Amino acid sequence: MIRIFGVFTIICTVLASVGAARSDGPVTIFAAASLRGALEAALDGSGVDARVSYGGSGTMARQVAQGAPADVVILANVAWMDWLEENGHIAVSTRKDLLGNRLVLVGPRGAEDLGELNADTLLERLGSGRLAVGHTEAVPAGIYAREWMQAAGFWEALRPQLAETENVRAALALVSRGEVPLGVVYASDAQADPGVQVLARIDPELHAPIVYPLALVTGRDSGGARAVLEHLASKSAEDAFVAHGFTRVGDSP
């Protein structure tokens, strides 16, 4: 059984759980928002009673550091997992690079092709609208998007027209609802939402590699948590992630 909880629900349980002993209840997974849908598919058949809370990787990492009752954490950025490791919040021996992804530029379904991808064509398409991205200082998809814009020479021109969101799925929703003309999201996000279409694939050489690390949270070792780690590393789970638009670690983006 897989249950999905909002960040608020999980955070509210922290006060009640501080100082409590580890129980044999369901395994709680804190996961990057871009994994919604794909993670449930990957966990199917694991036989583990799991509940999942989704949010921006920075939010998930900070909540783990503050003692939120997560057993397993899966982030969309190596730097946030490094931070958890450096501060002793994950079991280092269990850390593993699980997945990869690609960055794409999307518009609402039915949007016209952009043609050449440059600052002029982007600004023309935006007009007085905004470019939806995850927060460019905290959300992995936003950090990768900023790196791309800086490397491509678009940053100064586009920065005033960014709509920065708390996670990549929020940026995706802005595009899908037609509230903004463009957004930068993961390829897996674009595949998950029929309300958007890919207008351009962003050159992976212009941003850091997109990697999803996972690990067991310090002090949360249990048979169920170990079973989740083992299952997510299996071929069946990997195939489920790939079917949802993710890439295998080491594959060319």
CSV table of C-alpha atoms in Angstrom, one decimal:
chain,number,residue,atom,x,y,z
A,1,MET,CA,0.0,0.0,0.0
A,2,ILE,CA,1.3,3.4,-1.0
A,3,ARG,CA,-0.1,6.5,0.7
A,4,ILE,CA,0.7,10.1,-0.4
A,5,PHE,CA,0.9,12.8,2.2
A,6,GLY,CA,1.4,16.5,1.7
A,7,VAL,CA,4.4,18.3,3.2
A,8,PHE,CA,2.1,20.0,5.8
A,9,THR,CA,0.7,16.7,7.0
A,10,ILE,CA,4.2,15.2,7.6
A,11,ILE,CA,5.5,18.4,9.2
A,12,CYS,CA,2.6,18.4,11.6
A,13,THR,CA,3.5,15.0,12.9
A,14,VAL,CA,7.0,16.0,13.9
A,15,LEU,CA,6.0,17.5,17.2
A,16,ALA,CA,4.2,14.3,18.1
A,17,SER,CA,7.1,12.1,17.1
A,18,VAL,CA,10.0,13.9,18.6
A,19,GLY,CA,11.6,11.7,21.2
A,20,ALA,CA,9.4,8.7,20.3
A,21,ALA,CA,11.0,5.3,19.7
A,22,ARG,CA,11.1,3.9,16.1
A,23,SER,CA,8.0,1.9,15.5
A,24,ASP,CA,7.3,-0.9,13.0
A,25,GLY,CA,4.8,1.2,11.1
A,26,PRO,CA,4.8,2.0,7.4
A,27,VAL,CA,7.9,3.3,5.8
A,28,THR,CA,7.9,7.1,5.2
A,29,ILE,CA,9.6,8.4,2.1
A,30,PHE,CA,10.4,12.0,1.6
A,31,ALA,CA,10.8,12.5,-2.2
A,32,ALA,CA,11.4,15.3,-4.7
A,33,ALA,CA,8.2,16.6,-6.2
A,34,SER,CA,9.2,15.5,-9.8
A,35,LEU,CA,9.0,11.8,-8.7
A,36,ARG,CA,5.2,12.0,-8.1
A,37,GLY,CA,3.5,9.2,-10.1
A,38,ALA,CA,6.7,7.5,-11.1
A,39,LEU,CA,7.7,6.6,-7.5
A,40,GLU,CA,4.3,5.0,-6.9
A,41,ALA,CA,4.8,2.9,-10.1
A,42,ALA,CA,8.3,1.9,-9.1
A,43,LEU,CA,7.2,0.9,-5.6
A,44,ASP,CA,4.4,-1.3,-7.0
A,45,GLY,CA,5.1,-4.9,-6.2
A,46,SER,CA,7.5,-4.1,-3.4
A,47,GLY,CA,5.2,-5.5,-0.7
A,48,VAL,CA,6.1,-2.7,1.6
A,49,ASP,CA,3.5,-0.5,3.3
A,50,ALA,CA,4.9,2.9,2.4
A,51,ARG,CA,3.7,6.5,2.6
A,52,VAL,CA,5.2,9.3,0.5
A,53,SER,CA,5.5,13.0,1.1
A,54,TYR,CA,6.5,15.1,-1.9
A,55,GLY,CA,8.0,18.6,-2.1
A,56,GLY,CA,11.0,20.6,-3.3
A,57,SER,CA,14.3,18.9,-2.5
A,58,GLY,CA,15.5,21.8,-0.4
A,59,THR,CA,12.3,21.6,1.7
A,60,MET,CA,12.5,17.8,2.1
A,61,ALA,CA,16.2,18.0,3.1
A,62,ARG,CA,15.6,20.8,5.7
A,63,GLN,CA,12.7,18.8,7.2
A,64,VAL,CA,14.8,15.7,7.5
A,65,ALA,CA,17.5,17.8,9.2
A,66,GLN,CA,14.9,19.2,11.6
A,67,GLY,CA,13.9,15.7,12.7
A,68,ALA,CA,10.8,15.0,10.5
A,69,PRO,CA,9.9,11.3,10.7
A,70,ALA,CA,11.3,10.2,7.3
A,71,ASP,CA,12.9,6.8,6.8
A,72,VAL,CA,14.1,7.2,3.3
A,73,VAL,CA,14.9,10.4,1.4
A,74,ILE,CA,15.1,10.8,-2.4
A,75,LEU,CA,16.2,14.1,-3.8
A,76,ALA,CA,16.7,15.6,-7.2
A,77,ASN,CA,20.0,17.2,-6.5
A,78,VAL,CA,23.3,15.9,-5.3
A,79,ALA,CA,24.2,19.1,-3.4
A,80,TRP,CA,21.2,18.7,-1.0
A,81,MET,CA,22.1,15.1,-0.3
A,82,ASP,CA,25.7,16.2,0.3
A,83,TRP,CA,24.4,18.7,2.8
A,84,LEU,CA,22.5,16.0,4.6
A,85,GLU,CA,25.5,13.7,4.6
A,86,GLU,CA,27.9,16.4,5.9
A,87,ASN,CA,25.5,17.1,8.8
A,88,GLY,CA,25.1,13.4,9.7
A,89,HIS,CA,21.5,13.0,8.7
A,90,ILE,CA,21.8,10.0,6.4
A,91,ALA,CA,23.4,6.6,6.6
A,92,VAL,CA,26.3,7.1,4.2
A,93,SER,CA,26.7,3.4,3.3
A,94,THR,CA,23.1,3.4,2.0
A,95,ARG,CA,23.5,6.4,-0.3
A,96,LYS,CA,23.0,5.6,-4.0
A,97,ASP,CA,22.5,7.5,-7.3
A,98,LEU,CA,19.2,6.2,-8.4
A,99,LEU,CA,18.1,8.1,-11.5
A,100,GLY,CA,18.8,10.8,-14.1
A,101,ASN,CA,16.6,13.2,-16.0
A,102,ARG,CA,16.6,15.8,-18.7
A,103,LEU,CA,15.7,19.5,-18.7
A,104,VAL,CA,13.1,20.7,-21.3
A,105,LEU,CA,11.4,24.0,-22.2
A,106,VAL,CA,7.6,23.6,-22.3
A,107,GLY,CA,4.6,25.6,-23.4
A,108,PRO,CA,0.9,25.0,-23.1
A,109,ARG,CA,-0.6,22.2,-25.3
A,110,GLY,CA,-1.0,23.6,-28.8
A,111,ALA,CA,1.7,26.3,-28.5
A,112,GLU,CA,3.5,27.1,-31.7
A,113,ASP,CA,7.1,26.0,-32.2
A,114,LEU,CA,9.8,28.4,-31.0
A,115,GLY,CA,12.2,27.9,-33.8
A,116,GLU,CA,15.8,28.8,-32.8
A,117,LEU,CA,16.3,28.8,-29.0
A,118,ASN,CA,17.8,32.2,-28.1
A,119,ALA,CA,17.1,35.2,-25.9
A,120,ASP,CA,15.2,37.0,-28.6
A,121,THR,CA,12.8,34.2,-29.4
A,122,LEU,CA,12.2,33.5,-25.7
A,123,LEU,CA,11.5,37.1,-24.9
A,124,GLU,CA,9.2,37.4,-27.9
A,125,ARG,CA,7.2,34.4,-26.8
A,126,LEU,CA,7.1,35.6,-23.2
A,127,GLY,CA,5.9,39.1,-24.1
A,128,SER,CA,4.6,40.5,-20.8
A,129,GLY,CA,4.3,36.9,-19.4
A,130,ARG,CA,6.6,34.9,-17.2
A,131,LEU,CA,8.9,31.9,-17.5
A,132,ALA,CA,8.0,29.4,-14.8
A,133,VAL,CA,10.9,27.7,-13.1
A,134,GLY,CA,11.6,26.2,-9.7
A,135,HIS,CA,13.2,28.6,-7.3
A,136,THR,CA,16.7,29.2,-8.8
A,137,GLU,CA,18.5,29.2,-5.5
A,138,ALA,CA,16.8,26.2,-3.8
A,139,VAL,CA,14.8,23.9,-6.1
A,140,PRO,CA,17.0,21.6,-8.2
A,141,ALA,CA,15.1,22.1,-11.4
A,142,GLY,CA,15.4,25.8,-10.9
A,143,ILE,CA,19.1,25.6,-10.1
A,144,TYR,CA,19.7,23.6,-13.3
A,145,ALA,CA,17.6,26.1,-15.3
A,146,ARG,CA,19.6,29.0,-13.9
A,147,GLU,CA,22.9,27.2,-14.9
A,148,TRP,CA,21.5,26.7,-18.4
A,149,MET,CA,20.5,30.3,-18.8
A,150,GLN,CA,23.8,31.6,-17.5
A,151,ALA,CA,25.8,29.3,-19.7
A,152,ALA,CA,23.7,30.2,-22.8
A,153,GLY,CA,23.9,33.9,-22.0
A,154,PHE,CA,20.2,34.3,-21.4
A,155,TRP,CA,20.2,35.0,-17.6
A,156,GLU,CA,20.3,38.7,-17.5
A,157,ALA,CA,17.6,39.1,-20.2
A,158,LEU,CA,15.3,36.5,-18.7
A,159,ARG,CA,15.8,37.0,-15.0
A,160,PRO,CA,13.2,39.8,-14.6
A,161,GLN,CA,10.5,37.6,-16.2
A,162,LEU,CA,10.9,34.5,-14.1
A,163,ALA,CA,8.1,33.1,-12.1
A,164,GLU,CA,9.9,31.1,-9.4
A,165,THR,CA,8.0,28.3,-7.6
A,166,GLU,CA,8.5,26.1,-4.6
A,167,ASN,CA,8.9,23.0,-6.6
A,168,VAL,CA,9.1,21.9,-10.3
A,169,ARG,CA,5.5,20.5,-10.3
A,170,ALA,CA,4.2,24.0,-9.4
A,171,ALA,CA,6.1,25.4,-12.4
A,172,LEU,CA,4.6,22.7,-14.6
A,173,ALA,CA,1.1,23.5,-13.3
A,174,LEU,CA,1.5,27.2,-14.3
A,175,VAL,CA,2.2,26.2,-17.8
A,176,SER,CA,-0.4,23.5,-18.0
A,177,ARG,CA,-3.1,26.0,-16.8
A,178,GLY,CA,-2.0,28.5,-19.4
A,179,GLU,CA,-1.0,31.1,-16.7
A,180,VAL,CA,2.5,31.5,-18.2
A,181,PRO,CA,3.6,30.9,-21.8
A,182,LEU,CA,6.8,29.0,-21.0
A,183,GLY,CA,8.4,26.9,-18.3
A,184,VAL,CA,11.5,24.9,-17.7
A,185,VAL,CA,10.8,21.5,-16.2
A,186,TYR,CA,12.1,17.9,-16.3
A,187,ALA,CA,11.3,15.7,-19.3
A,188,SER,CA,9.5,13.3,-16.9
A,189,ASP,CA,7.2,16.2,-15.8
A,190,ALA,CA,6.4,17.1,-19.4
A,191,GLN,CA,5.5,13.4,-20.0
A,192,ALA,CA,3.3,13.3,-17.0
A,193,ASP,CA,1.1,16.3,-17.9
A,194,PRO,CA,-0.9,16.3,-21.2
A,195,GLY,CA,-1.5,20.0,-20.8
A,196,VAL,CA,2.0,20.9,-21.9
A,197,GLN,CA,4.2,20.2,-24.9
A,198,VAL,CA,7.9,20.2,-25.2
A,199,LEU,CA,9.2,23.1,-27.3
A,200,ALA,CA,12.9,22.5,-26.9
A,201,ARG,CA,15.3,20.0,-25.2
A,202,ILE,CA,17.9,21.9,-23.2
A,203,ASP,CA,21.6,21.0,-23.9
A,204,PRO,CA,22.7,18.9,-20.9
A,205,GLU,CA,26.2,20.3,-21.4
A,206,LEU,CA,25.0,23.7,-20.2
A,207,HIS,CA,24.1,22.6,-16.7
A,208,ALA,CA,25.3,20.1,-14.0
A,209,PRO,CA,24.2,16.5,-14.5
A,210,ILE,CA,20.7,15.8,-13.1
A,211,VAL,CA,21.0,13.0,-10.6
A,212,TYR,CA,18.5,11.7,-8.0
A,213,PRO,CA,20.3,10.3,-5.0
A,214,LEU,CA,18.5,8.3,-2.3
A,215,ALA,CA,19.5,7.2,1.2
A,216,LEU,CA,18.3,5.9,4.5
A,217,VAL,CA,17.8,8.6,7.1
A,218,THR,CA,20.1,8.3,10.2
A,219,GLY,CA,18.4,6.4,13.0
A,220,ARG,CA,15.6,5.1,10.8
A,221,ASP,CA,17.0,1.7,10.0
A,222,SER,CA,14.3,-1.0,9.7
A,223,GLY,CA,13.5,-4.0,7.7
A,224,GLY,CA,10.9,-2.1,5.8
A,225,ALA,CA,13.2,0.8,4.9
A,226,ARG,CA,15.9,-1.6,3.8
A,227,ALA,CA,13.3,-3.4,1.6
A,228,VAL,CA,12.4,-0.1,0.0
A,229,LEU,CA,16.0,0.6,-0.9
A,230,GLU,CA,16.5,-2.8,-2.3
A,231,HIS,CA,13.4,-2.7,-4.4
A,232,LEU,CA,14.1,0.8,-5.8
A,233,ALA,CA,17.5,-0.5,-6.9
A,234,SER,CA,15.8,-3.4,-8.8
A,235,LYS,CA,15.4,-3.7,-12.5
A,236,SER,CA,11.6,-3.6,-12.3
A,237,ALA,CA,11.7,-0.3,-10.4
A,238,GLU,CA,14.3,1.1,-12.9
A,239,ASP,CA,12.1,0.1,-15.8
A,240,ALA,CA,9.1,1.9,-14.2
A,241,PHE,CA,11.1,5.1,-13.7
A,242,VAL,CA,12.3,5.0,-17.3
A,243,ALA,CA,8.7,4.4,-18.6
A,244,HIS,CA,7.8,7.7,-16.8
A,245,GLY,CA,10.5,9.7,-18.6
A,246,PHE,CA,13.5,9.3,-16.3
A,247,THR,CA,16.9,8.1,-17.4
A,248,ARG,CA,19.2,5.4,-16.0
A,249,VAL,CA,22.3,6.6,-14.2
A,250,GLY,CA,25.1,6.7,-16.7
A,251,ASP,CA,22.9,6.9,-19.8
A,252,SER,CA,23.5,9.8,-22.2
A,253,PRO,CA,21.0,12.6,-21.4
